[in-house]
Amino acid sequence: MPLPNKKGYFGAFGGKFMPETLFPCLHELDSFYDKARKDNAFKKEFQFYLKNYAGRPTILYFAKNLSKHLGMKIYLKREDLLHTGAHKINNSLGQALLAHSMGKKRIIAETGAGQHGVSAATVARLFNLKCDVYMGEEDIARQRMNVFRMKILGANVIAVKSGSKTLKDACNEAMRDWVTNVRNTYYLIGSTFGPHPYPMIVRDFQSVIGKEARAQILREKNRLPHFLLACVGGGSNSMGLFAPFFKDRKVKFIGVEAGGMNKNLNSASISYGAVGVLHGAKTYVLQDRFGQVKATHSIAAGLDYPGVGPEHSFYKNSKRSEYVAVKDKEALEGFKMLSELEGIIPALESAHAIYYLKKLAKRARNALVVVCLSGRGDKDLEIVQQCTDDHR
Ligand SMILES: *Cc1c(COP(=O)(O)O)cnc(C)c1O
């Protein structure tokens, strides 16, 4: 996996565009992480929790019916089977261990739909850390169940009333808190975004997905896949799958972004955005003609973010990966297709990647494909029901 340069850049993207008051925090994190990633005891402890708490390794499942239906050989990396129902727990466990080793007693996190908030609240209980989660007021109203889950887990949910009262504003508030309380506080970021070294740290913790998948497909098929496919929000499940295959030049990567309603209302930062700076990193950002961050939308709350991890921007510009956009309606079709053919109900985020298989099948008949099934769909049943009712 490529390391970012000393300034925290992947090619032309990344960096740390932060107020100077945050530099000591970032520097402390950087030096602790540098030690941790070479420390066998740290790695062993991380492996222990991935296995015994989260439920790794996840299986690589040959989706026989879906494969037959589309005329490809499709394997699903089943991150939906993990504790808490999605890949986010991999990263939360890693960062909680890091916080613990840094002697921090309190973690803070930003959350949009509440999925990352729940996973942060979960590891906070496991390691007995105080946990405050920043969440936009809009999102709190939309995602009551996850707010309740976080409260059961003993987390304090702080309502953010600024800006659009959604994820990007929650990020801003979490960073403000971090500057003020850095002595005892660790900021547990939920995806491969933010200032260096976060994108690298989150990618490294999520790369367990790709490392396992690579070994599993080699064992099963004695060859590497033609394609890797994953949905892209901030970019962590996709980067976790892709990065360990970085040097396997014949393996093509496809990142599937949230195409939302149309070209104007979506969360597809690479497909429809332009280079800018968001939350401390230079990357593709959805912006209006004045360069202001644009309002976003996706049926999948976990993809509803106006930026993307800088390493993806680097993959895009160096053509290492291709990026496509799948609309809300199409994701619903993917959701239905996997449920009906395989008896597996995917998260709406993952359903974006599932739907794209249908398009890929037209240009890559019989291809061997590994798709990241980033999460399970239980959390989305209400939304899907509403959408289905609307169509009647
Ligand atoms: C949060 C989430 C995503 C999107 O986040 P990435 O960092 O892009 O992986 C995708 N799928 C599920 C199930 C999620 O909860």
Short mmCIF file of C-alpha atoms in Angstrom, two decimals, residues 27-303:
data_model
loop_
_atom_site.label_atom_id
_atom_site.label_comp_id
_atom_site.label_asym_id
_atom_site.label_seq_id
_atom_site.Cartn_x
_atom_site.Cartn_y
_atom_site.Cartn_z
CA HIS A 27 1.76 15.52 15.26
CA GLU A 28 1.14 13.55 18.46
CA LEU A 29 -1.19 11.21 16.58
CA ASP A 30 1.30 10.79 13.75
CA SER A 31 4.15 9.80 16.02
CA PHE A 32 2.06 7.41 18.14
CA TYR A 33 0.62 5.75 15.05
CA ASP A 34 4.05 5.39 13.53
CA LYS A 35 5.13 3.46 16.62
CA ALA A 36 1.93 1.40 16.81
CA ARG A 37 2.05 0.22 13.20
CA LYS A 38 5.49 -1.32 13.75
CA ASP A 39 4.69 -2.67 17.21
CA ASN A 40 3.95 -6.41 17.29
CA ALA A 41 2.10 -6.23 20.60
CA PHE A 42 -0.24 -3.56 19.18
CA LYS A 43 -0.84 -5.58 16.01
CA LYS A 44 -1.51 -8.72 18.02
CA GLU A 45 -4.03 -6.97 20.24
CA PHE A 46 -5.81 -5.50 17.19
CA GLN A 47 -5.96 -8.96 15.60
CA PHE A 48 -7.32 -10.37 18.85
CA TYR A 49 -10.27 -7.97 18.93
CA LEU A 50 -10.95 -8.26 15.21
CA LYS A 51 -11.29 -12.00 15.67
CA ASN A 52 -12.88 -12.36 19.09
CA TYR A 53 -15.03 -9.25 19.27
CA ALA A 54 -15.88 -8.26 15.69
CA GLY A 55 -16.05 -11.79 14.28
CA ARG A 56 -13.25 -11.90 11.68
CA PRO A 57 -12.31 -13.28 9.28
CA THR A 58 -15.50 -12.63 7.32
CA ILE A 59 -16.37 -15.16 4.66
CA LEU A 60 -15.90 -14.66 0.94
CA TYR A 61 -19.17 -15.98 -0.37
CA PHE A 62 -19.71 -17.21 -3.91
CA ALA A 63 -23.07 -15.73 -4.90
CA LYS A 64 -24.19 -18.59 -7.12
CA ASN A 65 -27.66 -17.34 -8.05
CA LEU A 66 -26.60 -13.77 -8.68
CA SER A 67 -23.65 -15.01 -10.73
CA LYS A 68 -25.92 -17.13 -12.89
CA HIS A 69 -28.41 -14.29 -13.24
CA LEU A 70 -25.79 -11.80 -14.45
CA GLY A 71 -23.35 -14.13 -16.23
CA MET A 72 -20.30 -13.43 -14.08
CA LYS A 73 -18.53 -15.08 -11.18
CA ILE A 74 -19.40 -12.94 -8.18
CA TYR A 75 -17.90 -13.22 -4.71
CA LEU A 76 -19.19 -11.15 -1.81
CA LYS A 77 -16.87 -10.08 0.99
CA ARG A 78 -19.31 -10.37 3.88
CA GLU A 79 -18.54 -7.37 6.11
CA ASP A 80 -22.28 -7.34 6.86
CA LEU A 81 -21.70 -10.30 9.17
CA LEU A 82 -19.51 -8.33 11.58
CA HIS A 83 -20.61 -7.22 15.04
CA THR A 84 -22.69 -4.01 14.70
CA GLY A 85 -23.50 -4.99 11.10
CA ALA A 86 -20.88 -3.18 9.01
CA HIS A 87 -17.18 -2.73 8.30
CA LYS A 88 -16.95 0.40 10.50
CA ILE A 89 -16.12 -1.68 13.56
CA ASN A 90 -12.69 -2.61 12.06
CA ASN A 91 -11.57 1.00 12.12
CA SER A 92 -13.21 1.84 15.44
CA LEU A 93 -11.44 -1.04 17.18
CA GLY A 94 -8.07 0.00 15.75
CA GLN A 95 -8.45 3.64 16.69
CA ALA A 96 -9.83 2.87 20.16
CA LEU A 97 -6.71 0.78 20.81
CA LEU A 98 -4.63 3.68 19.57
CA ALA A 99 -6.47 6.08 21.90
CA HIS A 100 -5.93 3.65 24.76
CA SER A 101 -2.20 3.40 24.03
CA MET A 102 -1.99 7.20 23.95
CA GLY A 103 -3.52 7.32 27.42
CA LYS A 104 -6.66 9.18 26.33
CA LYS A 105 -9.74 8.58 28.45
CA ARG A 106 -12.29 10.20 26.18
CA ILE A 107 -13.13 9.68 22.52
CA ILE A 108 -15.19 11.93 20.30
CA ALA A 109 -16.66 11.08 16.91
CA GLU A 110 -18.70 12.67 14.14
CA THR A 111 -21.63 10.83 12.67
CA GLY A 112 -24.13 11.36 9.89
CA ALA A 113 -26.71 8.61 9.94
CA GLY A 114 -25.34 7.34 13.20
CA GLN A 115 -23.57 4.20 11.93
CA HIS A 116 -20.12 5.44 12.87
CA GLY A 117 -21.48 6.93 16.09
CA VAL A 118 -22.81 3.51 17.06
CA SER A 119 -19.53 1.80 16.29
CA ALA A 120 -17.57 4.42 18.27
CA ALA A 121 -20.01 4.09 21.20
CA THR A 122 -19.57 0.32 21.04
CA VAL A 123 -15.77 0.34 21.30
CA ALA A 124 -15.98 3.01 24.01
CA ARG A 125 -17.86 0.50 26.18
CA LEU A 126 -15.39 -2.24 25.34
CA PHE A 127 -12.41 -0.15 26.43
CA ASN A 128 -14.18 1.87 29.12
CA LEU A 129 -13.76 5.27 27.47
CA LYS A 130 -16.04 8.26 27.76
CA CYS A 131 -17.70 8.90 24.42
CA ASP A 132 -19.24 12.06 22.95
CA VAL A 133 -20.74 11.89 19.48
CA TYR A 134 -21.38 14.99 17.37
CA MET A 135 -24.44 14.69 15.18
CA GLY A 136 -26.35 17.28 13.15
CA GLU A 137 -29.80 18.21 14.44
CA GLU A 138 -31.31 17.24 11.08
CA ASP A 139 -29.75 13.80 11.29
CA ILE A 140 -30.84 13.31 14.90
CA ALA A 141 -34.43 13.86 13.81
CA ARG A 142 -34.06 11.46 10.86
CA GLN A 143 -32.18 8.69 12.65
CA ARG A 144 -33.88 8.26 16.00
CA MET A 145 -33.10 4.55 16.34
CA ASN A 146 -29.35 5.06 16.04
CA VAL A 147 -29.48 7.94 18.53
CA PHE A 148 -31.24 5.58 20.93
CA ARG A 149 -28.67 2.85 20.27
CA MET A 150 -25.83 5.25 21.10
CA LYS A 151 -27.57 6.27 24.32
CA ILE A 152 -28.06 2.64 25.37
CA LEU A 153 -24.33 2.25 24.83
CA GLY A 154 -23.71 5.12 27.22
CA ALA A 155 -22.59 7.69 24.66
CA ASN A 156 -23.53 11.34 24.89
CA VAL A 157 -25.01 12.60 21.62
CA ILE A 158 -24.32 16.30 21.07
CA ALA A 159 -26.73 18.04 18.69
CA VAL A 160 -25.02 20.28 16.14
CA LYS A 161 -27.10 23.31 15.21
CA SER A 162 -24.73 25.07 12.79
CA GLY A 163 -24.77 25.14 8.98
CA SER A 164 -26.88 22.49 7.29
CA LYS A 165 -27.04 20.59 10.64
CA THR A 166 -25.69 17.43 9.01
CA LEU A 167 -22.47 15.39 8.81
CA LYS A 168 -20.10 18.09 7.58
CA ASP A 169 -21.14 20.37 10.42
CA ALA A 170 -20.73 17.54 12.92
CA CYS A 171 -17.15 17.13 11.63
CA ASN A 172 -16.45 20.82 12.17
CA GLU A 173 -17.72 20.70 15.75
CA ALA A 174 -15.76 17.53 16.56
CA MET A 175 -12.56 19.22 15.35
CA ARG A 176 -13.31 22.27 17.49
CA ASP A 177 -13.77 20.03 20.53
CA TRP A 178 -10.51 18.22 19.75
CA VAL A 179 -8.45 21.43 19.74
CA THR A 180 -9.85 22.42 23.10
CA ASN A 181 -9.57 19.05 24.84
CA VAL A 182 -6.67 17.31 23.13
CA ARG A 183 -4.93 16.43 26.41
CA ASN A 184 -7.46 13.79 27.36
CA THR A 185 -9.39 13.41 24.09
CA TYR A 186 -8.94 11.26 21.00
CA TYR A 187 -10.85 12.11 17.82
CA LEU A 188 -12.03 8.85 16.26
CA ILE A 189 -12.72 9.67 12.59
CA GLY A 190 -15.13 7.34 10.80
CA SER A 191 -13.73 7.12 7.29
CA THR A 192 -10.66 7.70 5.13
CA PHE A 193 -11.11 11.49 5.13
CA GLY A 194 -9.77 14.35 7.25
CA PRO A 195 -6.22 15.68 7.60
CA HIS A 196 -3.13 13.46 7.43
CA PRO A 197 -2.53 10.98 9.09
CA TYR A 198 -6.23 9.99 9.38
CA PRO A 199 -6.79 8.79 5.79
CA MET A 200 -3.76 6.50 6.11
CA ILE A 201 -4.70 5.25 9.58
CA VAL A 202 -8.28 4.40 8.62
CA ARG A 203 -7.14 2.73 5.40
CA ASP A 204 -4.60 0.62 7.28
CA PHE A 205 -7.17 -0.55 9.81
CA GLN A 206 -9.70 -1.32 7.07
CA SER A 207 -7.16 -3.06 4.84
CA VAL A 208 -7.91 -6.27 6.70
CA ILE A 209 -10.85 -6.52 4.25
CA GLY A 210 -8.62 -6.68 1.17
CA LYS A 211 -5.89 -8.76 2.78
CA GLU A 212 -8.38 -11.45 3.71
CA ALA A 213 -10.20 -11.26 0.37
CA ARG A 214 -6.93 -11.58 -1.55
CA ALA A 215 -5.87 -14.70 0.34
CA GLN A 216 -9.39 -16.17 0.13
CA ILE A 217 -9.80 -15.76 -3.63
CA LEU A 218 -6.29 -17.15 -4.24
CA ARG A 219 -7.13 -20.16 -2.11
CA GLU A 220 -10.48 -20.70 -3.79
CA LYS A 221 -9.75 -19.87 -7.45
CA ASN A 222 -5.98 -19.92 -7.54
CA ARG A 223 -6.03 -16.57 -9.30
CA LEU A 224 -6.75 -12.90 -8.66
CA PRO A 225 -10.11 -11.36 -9.62
CA HIS A 226 -10.61 -9.23 -12.75
CA PHE A 227 -12.50 -6.58 -10.78
CA LEU A 228 -12.96 -5.27 -7.26
CA LEU A 229 -16.14 -3.37 -6.60
CA ALA A 230 -17.19 -1.30 -3.57
CA CYS A 231 -19.38 1.67 -2.68
CA VAL A 232 -17.63 4.96 -1.86
CA GLY A 233 -18.84 7.40 0.79
CA GLY A 234 -15.81 8.73 2.64
CA GLY A 235 -14.05 5.78 1.05
CA SER A 236 -13.09 3.38 3.82
CA ASN A 237 -14.64 0.04 2.87
CA SER A 238 -13.55 0.52 -0.75
CA MET A 239 -10.01 1.58 0.16
CA GLY A 240 -9.85 -1.28 2.66
CA LEU A 241 -10.63 -3.70 -0.15
CA PHE A 242 -8.57 -2.02 -2.90
CA ALA A 243 -5.32 -1.04 -1.20
CA PRO A 244 -3.91 -4.55 -0.63
CA PHE A 245 -4.33 -5.16 -4.40
CA PHE A 246 -2.63 -1.88 -5.33
CA LYS A 247 0.38 -3.56 -6.93
CA ASP A 248 -1.70 -6.21 -8.73
CA ARG A 249 -1.93 -4.05 -11.83
CA LYS A 250 -4.25 -6.45 -13.66
CA VAL A 251 -6.91 -6.20 -10.97
CA LYS A 252 -9.25 -3.34 -11.89
CA PHE A 253 -10.92 -1.26 -9.18
CA ILE A 254 -14.37 0.28 -9.49
CA GLY A 255 -15.60 2.72 -6.83
CA VAL A 256 -19.36 3.21 -6.86
CA GLU A 257 -20.55 6.63 -5.69
CA ALA A 258 -24.03 7.74 -4.73
CA GLY A 259 -25.65 9.28 -7.81
CA GLY A 260 -28.67 10.38 -5.74
CA MET A 261 -31.54 11.86 -7.73
CA ASN A 262 -29.60 13.43 -10.63
CA LYS A 263 -26.41 15.31 -11.58
CA ASN A 264 -27.38 18.20 -9.33
CA LEU A 265 -28.48 16.37 -6.21
CA ASN A 266 -26.19 13.53 -5.23
CA SER A 267 -23.14 12.61 -3.16
CA ALA A 268 -20.83 11.58 -6.00
CA SER A 269 -17.82 13.78 -5.21
CA ILE A 270 -15.44 12.27 -7.75
CA SER A 271 -17.98 11.87 -10.56
CA TYR A 272 -19.52 15.35 -10.24
CA GLY A 273 -17.20 17.36 -7.97
CA ALA A 274 -14.05 19.42 -8.42
CA VAL A 275 -10.77 19.64 -6.53
CA GLY A 276 -11.07 21.66 -3.33
CA VAL A 277 -10.34 21.46 0.38
CA LEU A 278 -12.69 19.86 2.87
CA HIS A 279 -12.10 18.82 6.49
CA GLY A 280 -8.37 19.31 6.24
CA ALA A 281 -7.65 17.52 2.98
CA LYS A 282 -7.26 18.49 -0.66
CA THR A 283 -9.59 16.20 -2.54
CA TYR A 284 -12.63 16.08 -4.82
CA VAL A 285 -15.48 18.07 -3.27
CA LEU A 286 -19.02 18.76 -4.43
CA GLN A 287 -19.20 22.52 -4.77
CA ASP A 288 -21.41 25.23 -6.21
CA ARG A 289 -20.15 27.78 -8.73
CA PHE A 290 -18.80 29.94 -5.91
CA GLY A 291 -16.75 27.04 -4.56
CA GLN A 292 -18.99 26.58 -1.54
CA VAL A 293 -19.75 23.05 -0.37
CA LYS A 294 -22.92 21.93 -2.08
CA ALA A 295 -25.94 20.32 -0.43
CA THR A 296 -25.81 16.56 -0.89
CA HIS A 297 -28.29 13.76 -1.07
CA SER A 298 -28.31 9.98 -1.15
CA ILE A 299 -30.88 7.37 -0.24
CA ALA A 300 -28.01 5.74 1.67
CA ALA A 301 -27.19 7.90 4.66
CA GLY A 302 -23.67 6.44 4.90
CA LEU A 303 -22.78 7.77 1.45
#
